[in-house]
Coordinates of C-alpha atoms in Angstrom, one line a residue:
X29 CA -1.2 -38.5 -2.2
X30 CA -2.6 -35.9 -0.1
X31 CA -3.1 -32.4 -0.9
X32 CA -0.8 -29.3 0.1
X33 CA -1.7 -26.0 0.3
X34 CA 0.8 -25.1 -2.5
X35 CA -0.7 -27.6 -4.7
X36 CA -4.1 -25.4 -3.9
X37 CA -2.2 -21.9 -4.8
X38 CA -0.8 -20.7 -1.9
X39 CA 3.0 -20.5 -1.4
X40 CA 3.6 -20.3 2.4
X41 CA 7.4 -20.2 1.6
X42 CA 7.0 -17.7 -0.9
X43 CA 5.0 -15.7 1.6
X44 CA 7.4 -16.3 4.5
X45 CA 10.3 -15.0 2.1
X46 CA 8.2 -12.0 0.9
X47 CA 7.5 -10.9 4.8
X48 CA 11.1 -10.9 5.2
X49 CA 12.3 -9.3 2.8
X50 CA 10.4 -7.0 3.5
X51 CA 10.9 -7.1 7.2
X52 CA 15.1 -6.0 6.0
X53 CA 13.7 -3.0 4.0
X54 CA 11.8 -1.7 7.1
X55 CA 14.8 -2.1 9.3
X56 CA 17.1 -0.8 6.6
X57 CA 14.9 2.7 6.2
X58 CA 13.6 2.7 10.0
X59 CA 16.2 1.1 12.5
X60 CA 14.8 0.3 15.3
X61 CA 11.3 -1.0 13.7
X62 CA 10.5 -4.4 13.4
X63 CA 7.4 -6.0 11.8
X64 CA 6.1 -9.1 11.6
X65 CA 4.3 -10.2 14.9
X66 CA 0.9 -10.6 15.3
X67 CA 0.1 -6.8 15.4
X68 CA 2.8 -3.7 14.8
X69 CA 2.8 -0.1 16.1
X70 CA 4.8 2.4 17.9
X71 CA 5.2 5.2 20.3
X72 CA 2.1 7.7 20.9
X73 CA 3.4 11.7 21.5
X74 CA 3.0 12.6 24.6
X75 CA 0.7 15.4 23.6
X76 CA -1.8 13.1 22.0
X77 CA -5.1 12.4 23.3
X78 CA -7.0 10.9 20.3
X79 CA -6.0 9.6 17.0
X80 CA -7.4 9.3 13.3
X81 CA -7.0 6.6 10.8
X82 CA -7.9 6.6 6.8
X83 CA -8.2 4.0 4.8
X84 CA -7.9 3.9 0.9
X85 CA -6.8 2.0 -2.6
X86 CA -5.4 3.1 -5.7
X87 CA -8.6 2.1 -8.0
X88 CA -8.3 0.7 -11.5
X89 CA -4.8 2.6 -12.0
X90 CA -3.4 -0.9 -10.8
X91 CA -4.8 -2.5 -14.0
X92 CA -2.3 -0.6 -15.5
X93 CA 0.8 -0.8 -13.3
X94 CA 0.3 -4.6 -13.5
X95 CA 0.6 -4.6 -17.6
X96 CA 3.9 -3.5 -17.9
X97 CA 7.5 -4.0 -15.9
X98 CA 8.4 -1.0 -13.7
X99 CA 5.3 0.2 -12.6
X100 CA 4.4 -1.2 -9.5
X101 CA 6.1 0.9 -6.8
X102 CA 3.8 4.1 -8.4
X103 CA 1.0 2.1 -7.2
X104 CA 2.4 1.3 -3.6
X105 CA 3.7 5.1 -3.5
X106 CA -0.3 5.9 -4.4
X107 CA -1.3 3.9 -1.5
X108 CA 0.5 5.7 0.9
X109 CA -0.5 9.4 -0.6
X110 CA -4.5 8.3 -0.5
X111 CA -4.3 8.2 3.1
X112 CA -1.5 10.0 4.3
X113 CA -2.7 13.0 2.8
X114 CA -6.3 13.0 3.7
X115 CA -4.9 12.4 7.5
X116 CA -2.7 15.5 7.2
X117 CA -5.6 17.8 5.8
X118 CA -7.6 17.5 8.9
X119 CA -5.0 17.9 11.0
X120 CA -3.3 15.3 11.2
X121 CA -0.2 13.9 11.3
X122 CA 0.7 10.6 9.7
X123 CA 2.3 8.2 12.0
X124 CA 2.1 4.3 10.6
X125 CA 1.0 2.9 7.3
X126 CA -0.8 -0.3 6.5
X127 CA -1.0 -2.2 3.6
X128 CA -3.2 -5.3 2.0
X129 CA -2.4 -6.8 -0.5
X130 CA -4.1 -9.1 -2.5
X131 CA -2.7 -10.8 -5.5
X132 CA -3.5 -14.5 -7.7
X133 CA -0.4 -15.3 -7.3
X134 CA 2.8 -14.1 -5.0
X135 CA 6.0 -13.5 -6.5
X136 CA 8.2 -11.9 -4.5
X137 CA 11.1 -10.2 -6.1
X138 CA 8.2 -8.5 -8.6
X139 CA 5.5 -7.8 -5.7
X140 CA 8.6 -6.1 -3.4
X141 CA 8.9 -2.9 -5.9
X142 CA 5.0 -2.4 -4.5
X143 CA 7.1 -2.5 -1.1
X144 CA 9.4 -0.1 -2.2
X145 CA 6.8 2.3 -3.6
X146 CA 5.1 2.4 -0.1
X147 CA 8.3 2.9 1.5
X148 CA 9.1 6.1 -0.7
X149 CA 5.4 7.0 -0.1
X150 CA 5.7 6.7 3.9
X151 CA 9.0 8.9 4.0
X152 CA 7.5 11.8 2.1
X153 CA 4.3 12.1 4.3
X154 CA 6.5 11.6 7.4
X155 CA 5.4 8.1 8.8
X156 CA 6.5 4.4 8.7
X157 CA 5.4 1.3 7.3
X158 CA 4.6 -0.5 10.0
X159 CA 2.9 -3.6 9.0
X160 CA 0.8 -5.4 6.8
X161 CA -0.9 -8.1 5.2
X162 CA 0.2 -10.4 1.9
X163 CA -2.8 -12.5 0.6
X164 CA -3.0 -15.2 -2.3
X165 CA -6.1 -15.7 -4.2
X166 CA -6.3 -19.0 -6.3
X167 CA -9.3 -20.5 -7.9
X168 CA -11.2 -17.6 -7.5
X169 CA -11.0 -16.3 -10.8
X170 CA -8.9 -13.7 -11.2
X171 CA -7.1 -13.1 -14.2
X172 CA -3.0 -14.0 -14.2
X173 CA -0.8 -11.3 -12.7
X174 CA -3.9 -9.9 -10.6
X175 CA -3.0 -7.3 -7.7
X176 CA -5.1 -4.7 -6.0
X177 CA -4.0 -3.0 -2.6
X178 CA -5.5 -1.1 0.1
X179 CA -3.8 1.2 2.8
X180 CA -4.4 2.0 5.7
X181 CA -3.1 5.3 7.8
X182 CA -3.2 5.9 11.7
X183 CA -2.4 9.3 12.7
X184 CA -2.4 11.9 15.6
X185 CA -3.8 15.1 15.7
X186 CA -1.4 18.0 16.3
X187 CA -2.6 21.4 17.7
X188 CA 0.2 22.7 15.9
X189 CA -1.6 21.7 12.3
X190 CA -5.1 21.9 13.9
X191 CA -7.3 24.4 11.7
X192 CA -10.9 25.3 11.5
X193 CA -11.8 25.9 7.4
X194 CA -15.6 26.1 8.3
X195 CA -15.4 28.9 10.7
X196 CA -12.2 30.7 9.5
X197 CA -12.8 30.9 5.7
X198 CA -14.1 34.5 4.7
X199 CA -14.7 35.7 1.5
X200 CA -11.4 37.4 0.1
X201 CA -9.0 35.4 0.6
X202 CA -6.7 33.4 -2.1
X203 CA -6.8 29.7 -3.4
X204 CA -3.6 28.1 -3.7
X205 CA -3.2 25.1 -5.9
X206 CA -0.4 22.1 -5.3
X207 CA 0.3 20.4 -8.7
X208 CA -0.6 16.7 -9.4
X209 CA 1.9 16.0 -11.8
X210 CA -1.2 13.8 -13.6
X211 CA -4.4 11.8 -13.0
X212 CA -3.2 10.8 -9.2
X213 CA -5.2 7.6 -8.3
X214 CA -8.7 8.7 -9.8
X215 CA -10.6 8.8 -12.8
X216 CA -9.2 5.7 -13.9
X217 CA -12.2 3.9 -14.8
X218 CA -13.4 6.6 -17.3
X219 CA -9.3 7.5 -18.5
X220 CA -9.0 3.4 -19.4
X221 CA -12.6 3.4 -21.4
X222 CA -11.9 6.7 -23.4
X223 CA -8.4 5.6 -24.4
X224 CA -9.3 2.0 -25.1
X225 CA -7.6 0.6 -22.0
X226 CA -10.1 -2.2 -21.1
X227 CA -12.0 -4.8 -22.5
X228 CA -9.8 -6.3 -24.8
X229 CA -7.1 -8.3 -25.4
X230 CA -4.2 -7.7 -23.0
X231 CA -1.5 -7.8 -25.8
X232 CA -3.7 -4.7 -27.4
X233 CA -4.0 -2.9 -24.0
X234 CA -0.1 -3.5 -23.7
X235 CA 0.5 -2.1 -27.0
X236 CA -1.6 1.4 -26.6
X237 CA 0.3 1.8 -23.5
X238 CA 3.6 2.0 -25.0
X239 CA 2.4 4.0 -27.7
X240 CA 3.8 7.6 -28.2
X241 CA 1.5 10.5 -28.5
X242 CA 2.8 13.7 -29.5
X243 CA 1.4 15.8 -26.4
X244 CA 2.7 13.5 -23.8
X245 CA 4.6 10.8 -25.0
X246 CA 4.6 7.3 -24.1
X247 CA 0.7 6.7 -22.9
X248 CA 2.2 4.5 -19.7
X249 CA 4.1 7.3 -18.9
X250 CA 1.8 9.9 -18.7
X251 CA -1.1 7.7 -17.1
X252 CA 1.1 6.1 -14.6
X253 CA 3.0 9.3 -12.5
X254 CA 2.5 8.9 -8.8
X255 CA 0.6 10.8 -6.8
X256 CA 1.8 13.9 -5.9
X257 CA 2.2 13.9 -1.6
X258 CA 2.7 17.7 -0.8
X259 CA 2.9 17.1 3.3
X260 CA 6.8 18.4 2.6
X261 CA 6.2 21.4 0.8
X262 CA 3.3 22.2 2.9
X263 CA 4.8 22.0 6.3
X264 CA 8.4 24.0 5.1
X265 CA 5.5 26.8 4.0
X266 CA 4.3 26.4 7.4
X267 CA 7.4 26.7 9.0
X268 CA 8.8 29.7 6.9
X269 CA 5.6 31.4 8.3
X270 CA 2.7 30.6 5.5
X271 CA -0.4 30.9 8.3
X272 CA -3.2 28.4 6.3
X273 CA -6.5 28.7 6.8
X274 CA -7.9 25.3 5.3
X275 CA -6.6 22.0 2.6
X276 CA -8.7 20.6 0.4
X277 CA -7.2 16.8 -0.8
X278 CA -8.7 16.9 -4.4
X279 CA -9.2 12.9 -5.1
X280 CA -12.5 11.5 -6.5
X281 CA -14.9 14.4 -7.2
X282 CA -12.5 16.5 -8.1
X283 CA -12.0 20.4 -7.1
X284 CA -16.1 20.0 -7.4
X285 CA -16.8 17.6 -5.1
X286 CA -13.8 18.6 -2.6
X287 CA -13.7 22.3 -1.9
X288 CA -16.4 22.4 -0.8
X289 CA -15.9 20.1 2.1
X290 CA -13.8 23.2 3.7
X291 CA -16.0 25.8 3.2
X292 CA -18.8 28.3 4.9
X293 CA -21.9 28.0 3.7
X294 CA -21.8 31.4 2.5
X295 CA -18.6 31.0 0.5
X296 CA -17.6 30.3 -3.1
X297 CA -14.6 29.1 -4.2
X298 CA -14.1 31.3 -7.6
X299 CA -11.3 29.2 -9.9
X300 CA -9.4 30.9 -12.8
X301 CA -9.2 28.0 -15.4
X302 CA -5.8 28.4 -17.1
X303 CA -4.1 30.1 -13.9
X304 CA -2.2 26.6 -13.7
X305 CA -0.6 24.2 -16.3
X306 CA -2.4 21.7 -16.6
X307 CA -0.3 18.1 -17.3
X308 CA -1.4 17.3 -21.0
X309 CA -3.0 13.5 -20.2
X310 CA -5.6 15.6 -19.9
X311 CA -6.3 17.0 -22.9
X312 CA -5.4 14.1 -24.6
X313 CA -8.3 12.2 -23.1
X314 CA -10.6 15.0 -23.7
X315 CA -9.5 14.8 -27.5
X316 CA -9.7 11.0 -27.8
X317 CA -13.3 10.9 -26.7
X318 CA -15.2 10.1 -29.2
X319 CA -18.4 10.2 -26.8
X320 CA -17.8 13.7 -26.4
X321 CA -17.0 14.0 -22.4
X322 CA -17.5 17.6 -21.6
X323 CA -15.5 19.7 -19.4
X324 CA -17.8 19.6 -16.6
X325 CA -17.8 15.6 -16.8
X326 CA -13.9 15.9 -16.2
X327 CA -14.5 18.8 -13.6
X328 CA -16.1 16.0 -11.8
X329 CA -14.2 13.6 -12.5
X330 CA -9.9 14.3 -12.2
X331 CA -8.3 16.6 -10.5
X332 CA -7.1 18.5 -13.5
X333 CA -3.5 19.1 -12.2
X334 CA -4.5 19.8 -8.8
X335 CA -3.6 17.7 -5.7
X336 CA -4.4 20.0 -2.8
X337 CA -5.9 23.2 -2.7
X338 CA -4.8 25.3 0.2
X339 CA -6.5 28.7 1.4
X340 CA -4.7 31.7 2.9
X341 CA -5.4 35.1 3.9
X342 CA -4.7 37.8 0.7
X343 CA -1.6 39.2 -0.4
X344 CA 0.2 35.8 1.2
X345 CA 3.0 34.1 -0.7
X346 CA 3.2 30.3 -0.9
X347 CA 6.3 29.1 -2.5
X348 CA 6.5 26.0 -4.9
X349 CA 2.9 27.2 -5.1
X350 CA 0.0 28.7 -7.6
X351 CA -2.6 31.0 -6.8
X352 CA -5.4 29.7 -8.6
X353 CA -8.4 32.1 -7.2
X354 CA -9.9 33.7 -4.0
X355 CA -13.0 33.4 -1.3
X356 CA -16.0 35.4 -2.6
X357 CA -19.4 35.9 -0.8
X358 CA -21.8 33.3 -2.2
X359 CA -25.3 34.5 -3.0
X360 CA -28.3 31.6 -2.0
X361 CA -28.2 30.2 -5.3
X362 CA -24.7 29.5 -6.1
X363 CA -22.8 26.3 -6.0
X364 CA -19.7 26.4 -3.8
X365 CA -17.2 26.1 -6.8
X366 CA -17.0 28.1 -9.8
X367 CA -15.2 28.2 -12.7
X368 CA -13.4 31.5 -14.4
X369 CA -11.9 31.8 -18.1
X370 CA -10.8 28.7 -19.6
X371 CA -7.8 25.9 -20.1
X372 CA -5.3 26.5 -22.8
X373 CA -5.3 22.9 -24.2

């Protein structure tokens, strides 16, 4: 007998029934779109001259979505705020999102609440999922139930959310913090090795998942909150007359490593530690370490409850959001960020 293509691990009907199912969800949130020809898109504005794209994945946070039922859609939400977001703090506006996704094995009804996710995702950052690509991975080794996914974000710039951080920043004006609810999509790799998350059997990675911790409850709950897309709350501040001067997206570095990327060279961003709750996950890794991880490990590392930093002139009012410092002048031999106070933990 010869050999099929299912019988090598990969389900073309299974794949043809996943791409329209999700074909109807697409049609069902955006009438009038239609995916699945060779390439997808849509209209340009007529005020458009060039356009931006990110591109993006959700890290080891999958490992955990995959583990236990109900998870998934935080992931594809993730997707979509990775890129989205980044697009809309320089500027621009999200128009279409792309995903990959790669997976051992495709099972459609569970792989459509990643689907799902992405499609709540794409209507809070104001774009549409316009295409995408499903790929099974046999005999390659990957453990059962694999999945990781990348996005991908195509936006245009709009003079209307057009600023200039870098040349508008001046020392003494405030620091506005958006909350992230929780870890958003990084820091996983360090979160899962603290709080015994990898390496070992899946049963007992299952099990410290659903386990209850006073501070923040169930561990899967606390780990797995999606992250927090603020392109709403930001743009109703922007129409109610908030005038920004700069957004910081604080991913993978942390406020460290991001708030600088708006600034003068002769600024410093001066943070009051405890002028936001931060979400308890938190503390609770920083207490479970028993290799001692030190603040400015996790400075470095998570974004500490917050998603985007925004900067406006003084005495400005930003609902839904905290003022977590001000612009000083930076002398030569200061580092961009710094610290103030500490965290209640």
């Amino acid at each position: 007998m010869s050999a099929t293509y299912k019988q090598a691990g990969v389900d073309i009907e299974a794949g043809e029934l996943f791409a329209q199912m999700i074909a109807k969800e697409v049609e069902a949130n955006w009438p009038g779109v239609q995916i699945g020809g060779f390439a997808d898109g849509g209209r340009i504005p007529s005020e458009a001259t060039t356009f931006k794209a990110g591109a993006d994945g959700v890290g080891t946070k999958i490992d955990l979505a995959r583990r236990l039922d109900g998870f998934l859609h935080v992931v594809g939400y993730d997707a979509v705020a990775m890129t989205a977001v980044d697009l809309y703090m320089d500027g621009t506006r999200p128009a279409a999102f792309y995903d990959y996704l790669v997976v051992d094995h495709l099972e459609p009804e569970k792989h459509m609440q990643l689907i799902w996710g992405m499609i709540a995702g794409c209507k809070d950052a104001m774009c549409y999922l316009a295409g995408g690509e499903t790929a099974e991975h046999p005999g390659v080794g990957l453990p059962k139930g694999y999945i990781d996914i990348g996005g991908f974000c195509v936006g245009f710039p709009s003079p209307r959310l057009q600023l200039d951080p870098k040349r508008n920043i001046k020392p003494g004006m405030w620091l506005w913090g958006w909350p992230s609810g929780g870890l958003g999509s990084n820091g996983y790799s360090l979160a899962r090795r603290v709080l015994k998350l990898r390496d070992d059997r899946p049963s007992r990675i299952r099990e410290r998942l659903e386990r209850s911790h006073p501070s923040v409850g169930r561990l899967a709950d606390a780990l797995l909150t999606p992250t927090a897309i603020h392109i709403q709350n930001i743009e109703d501040a922007r129409q109610a007359g908030v005038q920004f001067i700069g957004h910081a997206h604080i991913t993978g570095g942390g406020l460290l490593g991001n708030v600088p990327r708006i600034l003068p060279s002769n600024c410093v961003a001066s943070i009051g530690l405890g002028s936001w709750r931060m979400p308890p996950i938190f503390g609770l890794i920083l207490s479970q370490s028993k290799t001692s991880i030190s603040l400015e490990e996790m400075e470095k590392t998570f974004n500490l409850g917050v998603q985007v930093v925004s900067v406006t002139d003084a005495g400005v009012t930003v609902p839904r959001c905290t003022q977590i410092g001000f612009i000083r002048e930076r002398r030569q031999v200061d580092p961009q960020v710094e610290f103030r106070g500490k965290f209640e933990w």
